[in-house]
């Protein structure tokens, strides 16, 4: 891809569960001047309106569904309605929309789901980067959703540096482990000569 010629990576956050560490995450991102893309679940945003407005003021929003269902179990009409409900709520709350970026809840999707979402106005599904080195598979997933220790989150992020320019990483708004090592993660990528940008900036021609 063309954007791999630029020394940029995108750090993304999924907001779907608890919110306790989110304010700390936002504080660190602000202090470090790191723009990111937040994949918002509408129910989370509804329950945390002030945090959502703060996120929207400083970062990019993307659609992560209204209520985090498995889209593979829904009809086309239900998928489209769920995405639109989230979009309408976020736009009314923050003045900012999410199109064309989205991430399927739990990243569970198939070709039908992708086609339905694209037809509804979200043609750009954002996963996270997966690669391989001599040691095996490398993933841009920090693994923080599994409740692992902060040291392991940091180790996963350190290994993912090898994905290089163009990589997309994923962490979660509810992870205290991520909050505690976020500044160190940012340092790892900067030390490797990589700059953080939003997903939209990463995908620009």
C-alpha positions as a Python dict, from the first residue, in 0.01 Angstrom:
ca = {
    (1, 'X'): (0, 0, 0),
    (2, 'X'): (114, 352, -71),
    (3, 'X'): (85, 469, 288),
    (4, 'X'): (353, 220, 396),
    (5, 'X'): (606, 450, 231),
    (6, 'X'): (537, 700, 511),
    (7, 'X'): (669, 632, 860),
    (8, 'X'): (327, 647, 1022),
    (9, 'X'): (114, 417, 1237),
    (10, 'X'): (-239, 446, 1375),
    (11, 'X'): (-326, 374, 1736),
    (12, 'X'): (-695, 293, 1777),
    (13, 'X'): (-916, 246, 2081),
    (14, 'X'): (-1241, 51, 2109),
    (15, 'X'): (-1489, 199, 2357),
    (16, 'X'): (-1745, -65, 2442),
    (17, 'X'): (-1719, -173, 2807),
    (18, 'X'): (-1615, 16, 3123),
    (19, 'X'): (-1475, 368, 3119),
    (20, 'X'): (-1261, 401, 3432),
    (21, 'X'): (-919, 441, 3264),
    (22, 'X'): (-1047, 650, 2971),
    (23, 'X'): (-981, 990, 3127),
    (24, 'X'): (-621, 890, 3202),
    (25, 'X'): (-577, 758, 2848),
    (26, 'X'): (-705, 1086, 2707),
    (27, 'X'): (-476, 1286, 2936),
    (28, 'X'): (-169, 1096, 2819),
    (29, 'X'): (-265, 1122, 2453),
    (30, 'X'): (-311, 1497, 2498),
    (31, 'X'): (20, 1544, 2677),
    (32, 'X'): (204, 1335, 2419),
    (33, 'X'): (17, 1501, 2132),
    (34, 'X'): (-91, 1171, 1984),
    (35, 'X'): (-398, 1179, 1755),
    (36, 'X'): (-592, 852, 1750),
    (37, 'X'): (-913, 699, 1618),
    (38, 'X'): (-1176, 588, 1869),
    (39, 'X'): (-1421, 318, 1763),
    (40, 'X'): (-1732, 409, 1957),
    (41, 'X'): (-2019, 188, 2070),
    (42, 'X'): (-2330, 401, 2096),
    (43, 'X'): (-2444, 259, 2428),
    (44, 'X'): (-2101, 341, 2574),
    (45, 'X'): (-2123, 693, 2437),
    (46, 'X'): (-2474, 735, 2577),
    (47, 'X'): (-2356, 627, 2922),
    (48, 'X'): (-2043, 846, 2908),
    (49, 'X'): (-2149, 1159, 2725),
    (50, 'X'): (-1886, 1392, 2869),
    (51, 'X'): (-1603, 1155, 2786),
    (52, 'X'): (-1741, 1107, 2436),
    (53, 'X'): (-1751, 1481, 2375),
    (54, 'X'): (-1393, 1506, 2500),
    (55, 'X'): (-1285, 1227, 2267),
    (56, 'X'): (-1456, 1391, 1971),
    (57, 'X'): (-1289, 1726, 2039),
    (58, 'X'): (-940, 1578, 2014),
    (59, 'X'): (-960, 1255, 1815),
    (60, 'X'): (-1127, 1088, 1520),
    (61, 'X'): (-1449, 892, 1570),
    (62, 'X'): (-1538, 567, 1396),
    (63, 'X'): (-1844, 343, 1420),
    (64, 'X'): (-1830, 33, 1638),
    (65, 'X'): (-2209, -34, 1641),
    (66, 'X'): (-2483, 86, 1870),
    (67, 'X'): (-2500, -209, 2109),
    (68, 'X'): (-2210, -442, 2014),
    (69, 'X'): (-2410, -733, 1868),
    (70, 'X'): (-2264, -1000, 1642),
    (71, 'X'): (-2357, -865, 1301),
    (72, 'X'): (-2337, -1211, 1149),
    (73, 'X'): (-2653, -1295, 1342),
    (74, 'X'): (-2847, -989, 1219),
    (75, 'X'): (-3041, -921, 902),
    (76, 'X'): (-2916, -664, 655),
    (77, 'X'): (-3182, -421, 774),
    (78, 'X'): (-3082, -471, 1138),
    (79, 'X'): (-2714, -413, 1065),
    (80, 'X'): (-2784, -93, 873),
    (81, 'X'): (-3021, 31, 1143),
    (82, 'X'): (-2767, -38, 1418),
    (83, 'X'): (-2490, 152, 1238),
    (84, 'X'): (-2722, 443, 1162),
    (85, 'X'): (-2854, 463, 1518),
    (86, 'X'): (-2498, 498, 1644),
    (87, 'X'): (-2412, 754, 1377),
    (88, 'X'): (-2715, 967, 1452),
    (89, 'X'): (-2651, 961, 1825),
    (90, 'X'): (-2282, 1047, 1796),
    (91, 'X'): (-2349, 1326, 1550),
    (92, 'X'): (-2619, 1475, 1771),
    (93, 'X'): (-2397, 1450, 2079),
    (94, 'X'): (-2066, 1566, 1933),
    (95, 'X'): (-2137, 1722, 1596),
    (96, 'X'): (-1902, 1465, 1445),
    (97, 'X'): (-1987, 1165, 1230),
    (98, 'X'): (-1806, 838, 1171),
    (99, 'X'): (-1841, 758, 802),
    (100, 'X'): (-1677, 580, 627),
    (101, 'X'): (-1482, 408, 907),
    (102, 'X'): (-1616, 125, 1117),
    (103, 'X'): (-1503, -187, 1304),
    (104, 'X'): (-1732, -483, 1351),
    (105, 'X'): (-1816, -569, 1713),
    (106, 'X'): (-1558, -822, 1832),
    (107, 'X'): (-1423, -789, 1474),
    (108, 'X'): (-1681, -1057, 1380),
    (109, 'X'): (-1770, -1014, 1016),
    (110, 'X'): (-1807, -1200, 688),
    (111, 'X'): (-1846, -1088, 329),
    (112, 'X'): (-2221, -1033, 369),
    (113, 'X'): (-2172, -810, 673),
    (114, 'X'): (-1905, -606, 495),
    (115, 'X'): (-2126, -557, 190),
    (116, 'X'): (-2427, -453, 400),
    (117, 'X'): (-2219, -204, 598),
    (118, 'X'): (-2072, -60, 279),
    (119, 'X'): (-2418, -15, 129),
    (120, 'X'): (-2531, 160, 448),
    (121, 'X'): (-2247, 414, 421),
    (122, 'X'): (-1952, 245, 592),
    (123, 'X'): (-1735, 96, 317),
    (124, 'X'): (-1408, 103, 514),
    (125, 'X'): (-1381, -172, 773),
    (126, 'X'): (-1074, -126, 995),
    (127, 'X'): (-915, -435, 1145),
    (128, 'X'): (-567, -427, 1296),
    (129, 'X'): (-247, -523, 1126),
    (130, 'X'): (-126, -882, 1134),
    (131, 'X'): (215, -981, 1006),
    (132, 'X'): (482, -1241, 1056),
    (133, 'X'): (847, -1259, 1147),
    (134, 'X'): (1090, -1539, 1226),
    (135, 'X'): (918, -1588, 1559),
    (136, 'X'): (572, -1632, 1411),
    (137, 'X'): (264, -1414, 1385),
    (138, 'X'): (282, -1048, 1493),
    (139, 'X'): (-42, -869, 1572),
    (140, 'X'): (-136, -508, 1623),
    (141, 'X'): (-377, -629, 1892),
    (142, 'X'): (-235, -533, 2231),
    (143, 'X'): (-442, -806, 2392),
    (144, 'X'): (-552, -571, 2669),
    (145, 'X'): (-914, -692, 2635),
    (146, 'X'): (-807, -1025, 2785),
    (147, 'X'): (-729, -865, 3122),
    (148, 'X'): (-357, -937, 3093),
    (149, 'X'): (-93, -759, 3300),
    (150, 'X'): (45, -423, 3194),
    (151, 'X'): (387, -578, 3128),
    (152, 'X'): (231, -817, 2878),
    (153, 'X'): (41, -536, 2705),
    (154, 'X'): (369, -350, 2671),
    (155, 'X'): (547, -661, 2542),
    (156, 'X'): (277, -712, 2278),
    (157, 'X'): (308, -351, 2168),
    (158, 'X'): (687, -380, 2158),
    (159, 'X'): (668, -683, 1929),
    (160, 'X'): (418, -505, 1705),
    (161, 'X'): (673, -232, 1632),
    (162, 'X'): (815, -480, 1381),
    (163, 'X'): (498, -436, 1173),
    (164, 'X'): (651, -107, 1068),
    (165, 'X'): (497, 186, 882),
    (166, 'X'): (129, 156, 798),
    (167, 'X'): (45, -57, 1100),
    (168, 'X'): (-286, -25, 1282),
    (169, 'X'): (-288, -106, 1654),
    (170, 'X'): (-587, -167, 1880),
    (171, 'X'): (-633, -107, 2252),
    (172, 'X'): (-940, -53, 2468),
    (173, 'X'): (-1088, 236, 2666),
    (174, 'X'): (-1151, 17, 2969),
    (175, 'X'): (-798, -117, 3011),
    (176, 'X'): (-614, 4, 3319),
    (177, 'X'): (-315, -196, 3198),
    (178, 'X'): (-302, 2, 2875),
    (179, 'X'): (-338, 331, 3061),
    (180, 'X'): (-43, 243, 3285),
    (181, 'X'): (194, 168, 2995),
    (182, 'X'): (54, 397, 2726),
    (183, 'X'): (333, 652, 2753),
    (184, 'X'): (589, 372, 2721),
    (185, 'X'): (408, 234, 2415),
    (186, 'X'): (415, 576, 2252),
    (187, 'X'): (787, 596, 2324),
    (188, 'X'): (854, 260, 2161),
    (189, 'X'): (710, 373, 1831),
    (190, 'X'): (872, 714, 1841),
    (191, 'X'): (1209, 555, 1915),
    (192, 'X'): (1156, 346, 1600),
    (193, 'X'): (1106, 664, 1399),
    (194, 'X'): (731, 615, 1361),
    (195, 'X'): (473, 891, 1391),
    (196, 'X'): (116, 847, 1517),
    (197, 'X'): (-170, 960, 1293),
    (198, 'X'): (-543, 891, 1274),
    (199, 'X'): (-671, 606, 1059),
    (200, 'X'): (-798, 854, 800),
    (201, 'X'): (-457, 1017, 779),
    (202, 'X'): (-290, 677, 755),
    (203, 'X'): (-514, 578, 463),
    (204, 'X'): (-478, 903, 270),
    (205, 'X'): (-334, 864, -85),
}
